[in-house]
């Protein structure tokens, strides 16, 4: 059922978002544009380490070994009780896809997911750790860029976030598979998936800070599609499947100038960035080693040495192999109900 809800919501999104720029900062905190240490400290909420860098996107935690799939935007205002009262706004026009009012069900706490269609790409923004969600923010409701959707909070399923670290956890993401719940149940029989297709594991994050700064640098020349297509490559795999959900959903990421006919295509060579985003797909007529095989074709060793936090590939002796999490990601990308 949730698969069809996902597709229905997307049908309501306009063919192209006309918002300019593509994304706005979803709070009133503008310290991102102050490139000084003080500016960073005013914008990024740190973990318990106190390091502002830990509020950034990427391999920023546990000495680079833990991944943070978003940015944590620090509060700027508090009420008389010392609780954050910053308003949260939609980063771009779109449709509300999911609202979780039960903080105990997710480490996101109370959270909202909004879907957007930008340059032909299906994009989602996630707003987490909220204290209050506006009454009009319900699944299926269209929202304009800058529309008030919530109030910043400290909610999570593991107690609460310290007041001094109150923040909005914000993600700009791509959805992996509309069949996520079926994949999850097959992998975890008897386990509960409280959020269906809107489970955080079913999304792959882009770097919001980089997107914001590229928008400013390039102005009207900024292209989200171009931003995604020009990610740094970590590894490439061959998947012996000629049709699968990610390939159908993100057609703009598939190489167009292939001279292969549909009958010749045995699968796709998929290139991933260091954080697991499959940003380039190329049709292939490679002969698979066995049916439905997954083959690791190439790893950029210098990139691997810089980004270890996702753990999607690992080195054994002189050879690289896909890790269990790397294989799980590809299986989810290509899973068909």
C-alpha positions as a printed NumPy array, in Angstrom:
array([[  0.   ,   0.   ,   0.   ],
       [  2.743,   2.469,   0.949],
       [  4.363,   1.98 ,  -2.45 ],
       [  1.219,   3.261,  -4.156],
       [  0.939,   6.162,  -1.706],
       [  4.503,   7.111,  -2.612],
       [  3.729,   7.086,  -6.321],
       [  0.47 ,   9.003,  -5.81 ],
       [  2.171,  11.783,  -3.879],
       [  4.799,  12.128,  -6.56 ],
       [  2.094,  12.515,  -9.188],
       [  0.964,  15.614,  -7.321],
       [  4.353,  17.263,  -7.483],
       [  4.697,  19.669, -10.417],
       [  6.903,  18.429, -13.234],
       [  9.527,  20.986, -12.324],
       [  9.971,  22.931,  -9.11 ],
       [ 10.102,  26.625,  -9.952],
       [ 11.685,  27.583,  -6.623],
       [ 14.766,  29.758,  -6.987],
       [ 17.18 ,  28.826,  -5.566],
       [ 16.468,  25.09 ,  -5.468],
       [ 16.754,  24.926,  -1.663],
       [ 16.447,  27.439,   1.167],
       [ 17.918,  27.052,   4.632],
       [ 14.97 ,  25.699,   6.662],
       [ 15.535,  27.909,   9.747],
       [ 16.393,  31.57 ,  10.364],
       [ 19.997,  30.638,  11.199],
       [ 22.093,  32.349,   8.502],
       [ 25.505,  31.729,  10.103],
       [ 26.315,  29.231,   7.345],
       [ 27.422,  32.205,   5.247],
       [ 29.96 ,  33.293,   7.883],
       [ 32.977,  31.173,   7.011],
       [ 34.818,  32.005,  10.233],
       [ 35.207,  29.562,  13.115],
       [ 32.612,  31.565,  15.032],
       [ 30.208,  31.305,  12.12 ],
       [ 30.635,  27.53 ,  12.025],
       [ 30.081,  27.308,  15.781],
       [ 26.921,  29.395,  15.485],
       [ 25.46 ,  27.262,  12.689],
       [ 26.424,  23.628,  13.322],
       [ 25.201,  21.886,  16.471],
       [ 27.968,  19.668,  17.882],
       [ 27.662,  16.211,  19.399],
       [ 28.691,  15.712,  23.025],
       [ 32.301,  16.147,  21.898],
       [ 31.66 ,  19.877,  21.55 ],
       [ 33.23 ,  19.906,  18.073],
       [ 31.144,  21.942,  15.617],
       [ 32.473,  19.787,  12.759],
       [ 30.39 ,  16.873,  14.08 ],
       [ 27.253,  18.738,  12.985],
       [ 28.346,  18.655,   9.358],
       [ 27.537,  16.01 ,   6.746],
       [ 29.782,  13.009,   6.127],
       [ 32.572,  11.228,   8.006],
       [ 32.539,  13.79 ,  10.801],
       [ 32.111,  11.698,  13.939],
       [ 34.21 ,   9.243,  15.964],
       [ 37.442,  10.458,  14.371],
       [ 36.008,   9.996,  10.891],
       [ 34.64 ,   6.487,  11.407],
       [ 30.976,   7.405,  11.922],
       [ 28.696,   8.761,   9.206],
       [ 26.302,  11.697,   9.697],
       [ 23.692,  11.753,   6.927],
       [ 22.631,  15.375,   7.13 ],
       [ 23.469,  18.616,   8.904],
       [ 22.492,  19.721,  12.406],
       [ 21.41 ,  23.377,  12.414],
       [ 21.797,  24.986,  15.848],
       [ 18.967,  26.891,  17.536],
       [ 19.04 ,  30.704,  17.664],
       [ 16.086,  31.428,  19.967],
       [ 14.728,  29.998,  23.22 ],
       [ 11.569,  30.474,  25.249],
       [ 11.363,  31.298,  28.964],
       [ 12.079,  27.671,  29.838],
       [ 15.202,  27.603,  27.705],
       [ 13.605,  25.425,  25.029],
       [ 14.335,  26.147,  21.354],
       [ 11.597,  28.069,  19.573],
       [ 13.092,  28.504,  16.097],
       [ 10.479,  27.988,  13.397],
       [ 11.131,  25.393,  10.694],
       [ 10.311,  26.143,   7.058],
       [ 10.001,  23.996,   3.928],
       [ 13.318,  24.118,   2.077],
       [ 11.59 ,  23.914,  -1.322],
       [  8.081,  23.599,  -2.703],
       [  6.725,  20.089,  -2.673],
       [  4.249,  17.705,  -1.104],
       [  4.21 ,  16.424,   2.46 ],
       [  4.834,  12.696,   2.2  ],
       [  5.156,  11.562,   5.799],
       [  4.716,  12.918,   9.318],
       [  5.824,  11.037,  12.438],
       [  4.245,  12.402,  15.629],
       [  5.612,   9.632,  17.895],
       [  9.204,  10.429,  18.932],
       [  9.679,   7.023,  20.55 ],
       [  9.475,   5.314,  17.158],
       [ 12.594,   6.87 ,  15.622],
       [ 15.959,   8.399,  16.462],
       [ 14.656,  11.252,  14.287],
       [ 12.073,  11.899,  17.021],
       [  9.148,  13.803,  15.531],
       [  9.925,  14.279,  11.852],
       [  8.553,  15.352,   8.481],
       [  9.444,  14.19 ,   4.969],
       [  8.619,  16.438,   2.005],
       [  8.907,  15.279,  -1.62 ],
       [ 10.108,  17.523,  -4.454],
       [ 10.563,  17.212,  -8.207],
       [ 13.584,  19.242,  -9.308],
       [ 15.102,  19.015, -12.8  ],
       [ 13.289,  15.725, -13.318],
       [ 14.728,  14.245, -10.115],
       [ 12.727,  12.835,  -7.22 ],
       [ 14.21 ,  14.533,  -4.144],
       [ 13.186,  14.474,  -0.486],
       [ 13.936,  16.718,   2.474],
       [ 13.812,  15.426,   6.049],
       [ 13.243,  17.621,   9.118],
       [ 13.917,  15.875,  12.447],
       [ 13.944,  16.305,  16.264],
       [ 10.9  ,  18.599,  16.09 ],
       [  8.938,  19.715,  19.154],
       [  5.767,  20.659,  17.297],
       [  4.433,  20.002,  13.808],
       [  1.968,  22.489,  12.321],
       [ -1.615,  21.184,  12.147],
       [ -1.855,  21.764,   8.395],
       [  1.23 ,  19.637,   7.712],
       [ -0.407,  16.364,   6.742],
       [  0.462,  13.748,   4.1  ],
       [ -0.644,  14.856,   0.657],
       [ -0.641,  18.584,   1.469],
       [  1.258,  20.817,  -0.939],
       [  3.682,  23.3  ,   0.645],
       [  5.44 ,  26.321,  -0.809],
       [  9.134,  27.017,  -0.331],
       [  9.498,  28.863,   2.961],
       [  6.156,  27.679,   4.355],
       [  6.118,  27.251,   8.135],
       [  5.925,  23.544,   8.935],
       [  7.179,  23.   ,  12.496],
       [  9.082,  24.223,  15.546],
       [ 12.589,  23.087,  16.449],
       [ 12.865,  20.648,  19.335],
       [ 14.943,  17.981,  21.039],
       [ 12.891,  14.832,  20.406],
       [ 14.455,  11.444,  19.762],
       [ 13.814,   7.827,  20.77 ],
       [ 16.78 ,   7.81 ,  23.159],
       [ 15.766,  10.326,  25.812],
       [ 16.225,  13.905,  24.675],
       [ 18.944,  16.092,  23.212],
       [ 20.649,  18.508,  25.624],
       [ 19.234,  22.033,  25.49 ],
       [ 22.626,  23.497,  24.605],
       [ 22.7  ,  21.224,  21.549],
       [ 19.097,  21.718,  20.398],
       [ 18.981,  21.615,  16.61 ],
       [ 17.171,  20.71 ,  13.427],
       [ 18.569,  17.6  ,  11.783],
       [ 18.107,  18.295,   8.066],
       [ 18.659,  16.034,   5.067],
       [ 18.427,  16.39 ,   1.294],
       [ 17.995,  12.849,   0.047],
       [ 17.061,  10.383,  -2.67 ],
       [ 14.705,   7.479,  -1.994],
       [ 16.059,   4.   ,  -2.676],
       [ 13.134,   1.643,  -3.288],
       [  9.326,   1.795,  -3.077],
       [  9.441,  -1.887,  -2.059],
       [ 11.48 ,  -1.138,   1.076],
       [  9.016,  -2.692,   3.517],
       [  8.939,  -5.98 ,   1.596],
       [ 12.759,  -5.975,   1.431],
       [ 12.953,  -5.208,   5.16 ],
       [ 10.556,  -8.016,   6.118],
       [ 12.41 , -10.493,   3.935],
       [ 15.718,  -9.522,   5.576],
       [ 14.317,  -9.219,   9.101],
       [ 11.431, -11.673,   9.465],
       [  9.258, -10.852,  12.443],
       [ 10.77 ,  -7.386,  12.919],
       [  8.657,  -4.231,  12.952],
       [  9.117,  -1.426,  10.439],
       [  7.088,   1.419,  11.917],
       [  7.593,   3.831,   9.022],
       [  7.181,   1.689,   5.907],
       [  8.797,   3.229,   2.832],
       [  9.547,   6.371,   4.899],
       [ 12.08 ,   4.584,   7.083],
       [ 15.35 ,   6.558,   7.22 ],
       [ 17.249,   3.504,   5.939],
       [ 15.432,   3.915,   2.627],
       [ 17.091,   7.253,   1.832],
       [ 20.544,   8.281,   0.619],
       [ 21.733,  11.712,   1.653],
       [ 23.449,  14.448,  -0.323],
       [ 25.574,  17.105,   1.385],
       [ 23.242,  20.071,   2.124],
       [ 26.107,  22.418,   2.988],
       [ 27.755,  21.774,  -0.379],
       [ 24.451,  22.261,  -2.201],
       [ 23.784,  25.596,  -0.491],
       [ 27.264,  26.902,  -1.2  ],
       [ 27.209,  25.731,  -4.829],
       [ 23.871,  27.505,  -5.314],
       [ 25.461,  30.753,  -4.142],
       [ 28.634,  30.248,  -6.151],
       [ 26.943,  29.352,  -9.433],
       [ 23.752,  31.417,  -9.031],
       [ 21.448,  30.818, -12.035],
       [ 23.945,  28.318, -13.454],
       [ 23.457,  25.93 , -10.535],
       [ 22.04 ,  22.549, -11.513],
       [ 21.069,  19.963,  -8.925],
       [ 21.285,  17.299, -11.602],
       [ 24.801,  18.469, -12.445],
       [ 25.725,  18.523,  -8.753],
       [ 24.687,  14.892,  -8.356],
       [ 26.306,  13.757, -11.591],
       [ 29.637,  15.258, -10.523],
       [ 30.061,  13.443,  -7.229],
       [ 33.427,  12.015,  -6.247],
       [ 33.638,   8.333,  -7.226],
       [ 34.535,   5.703,  -4.645],
       [ 33.682,   2.437,  -6.392],
       [ 31.931,   0.918,  -9.399],
       [ 30.024,  -2.354,  -9.516],
       [ 28.385,  -4.41 , -12.237],
       [ 24.865,  -5.574, -11.439],
       [ 23.449,  -8.352, -13.601],
       [ 19.957,  -6.852, -13.795],
       [ 18.59 ,  -4.929, -16.761],
       [ 15.587,  -3.472, -14.933],
       [ 15.33 ,  -2.398, -11.298],
       [ 13.66 ,   0.373,  -9.244],
       [ 16.57 ,   2.827,  -8.879],
       [ 17.302,   2.756, -12.607],
       [ 13.642,   3.467, -13.428],
       [ 13.235,   6.183, -10.796],
       [ 16.438,   8.129, -11.513],
       [ 16.52 ,   8.019, -15.298],
       [ 18.513,  11.313, -15.485],
       [ 21.434,   9.478, -13.846],
       [ 21.527,   6.782, -16.546],
       [ 24.03 ,   7.292, -19.364],
       [ 22.067,   8.21 , -22.479],
       [ 24.573,   7.788, -25.308],
       [ 24.9  ,   4.026, -25.054],
       [ 24.811,   2.282, -28.437],
       [ 23.465,  -0.919, -26.882],
       [ 20.011,  -2.181, -27.757],
       [ 17.685,  -3.288, -24.973],
       [ 18.327,  -6.909, -25.942],
       [ 22.092,  -6.455, -25.553],
       [ 21.957,  -4.986, -22.052],
       [ 22.823,  -7.61 , -19.439],
       [ 23.045,  -5.165, -16.55 ],
       [ 24.453,  -1.854, -15.392],
       [ 27.773,  -0.533, -14.199],
       [ 26.892,   1.624, -11.196],
       [ 29.266,   4.182,  -9.688],
       [ 28.824,   5.212,  -6.05 ],
       [ 30.075,   8.246,  -4.181],
       [ 31.794,   7.765,  -0.773],
       [ 28.441,   7.943,   1.018],
       [ 26.613,   5.311,  -1.012],
       [ 24.794,   7.453,  -3.575],
       [ 24.667,   5.658,  -6.971],
       [ 25.086,   8.737,  -9.139],
       [ 26.028,   7.217, -12.493],
       [ 24.55 ,   4.169, -14.229],
       [ 25.858,   2.863, -17.54 ],
       [ 24.211,   0.069, -19.556],
       [ 26.543,  -2.882, -20.054],
       [ 26.728,  -6.061, -22.115],
       [ 29.289,  -7.594, -19.756],
       [ 28.957, -11.353, -19.416],
       [ 28.089, -12.004, -15.766],
       [ 30.093, -14.538, -13.796],
       [ 26.776, -16.037, -12.703],
       [ 23.103, -15.127, -12.867],
       [ 22.089, -12.07 , -10.816],
       [ 25.698, -11.504,  -9.848],
       [ 27.208,  -8.38 ,  -8.308],
       [ 30.809,  -7.685,  -9.277],
       [ 33.085,  -5.029,  -7.802],
       [ 34.89 ,  -3.539, -10.808],
       [ 36.958,  -0.688,  -9.402],
       [ 37.763,   1.198,  -6.195],
       [ 39.429,   4.604,  -6.009],
       [ 42.021,   3.855,  -3.342],
       [ 42.804,   7.502,  -2.529],
       [ 39.117,   8.229,  -2.   ],
       [ 38.757,   5.058,   0.077],
       [ 41.562,   6.226,   2.362],
       [ 39.726,   9.522,   2.996],
       [ 36.222,   8.165,   3.6  ],
       [ 35.867,   5.044,   5.741],
       [ 32.687,   5.851,   7.653],
       [ 30.135,   4.148,   5.394],
       [ 32.1  ,   0.915,   5.24 ],
       [ 30.605,  -0.134,   1.909],
       [ 33.867,  -1.587,   0.619],
       [ 36.769,  -3.068,   2.576],
       [ 40.303,  -4.087,   1.777],
       [ 41.504,  -7.643,   2.354],
       [ 45.208,  -7.865,   1.707],
       [ 45.666,  -6.227,  -1.679],
       [ 42.09 ,  -6.779,  -2.835],
       [ 38.912,  -4.797,  -2.29 ],
       [ 35.585,  -6.473,  -1.585],
       [ 32.061,  -5.268,  -1.013],
       [ 31.181,  -5.373,   2.678],
       [ 27.91 ,  -6.767,   3.999],
       [ 26.49 ,  -3.229,   4.157],
       [ 27.688,  -2.612,   0.595],
       [ 25.937,  -5.75 ,  -0.626],
       [ 22.804,  -4.874,   1.349],
       [ 22.676,  -1.454,  -0.32 ],
       [ 22.882,  -2.949,  -3.813],
       [ 20.306,  -5.591,  -2.951],
       [ 17.924,  -2.868,  -1.781],
       [ 18.604,  -0.739,  -4.876],
       [ 17.69 ,  -3.626,  -7.155],
       [ 15.031,  -5.389,  -5.075],
       [ 11.772,  -6.143,  -6.869],
       [  8.706,  -7.318,  -4.961]])
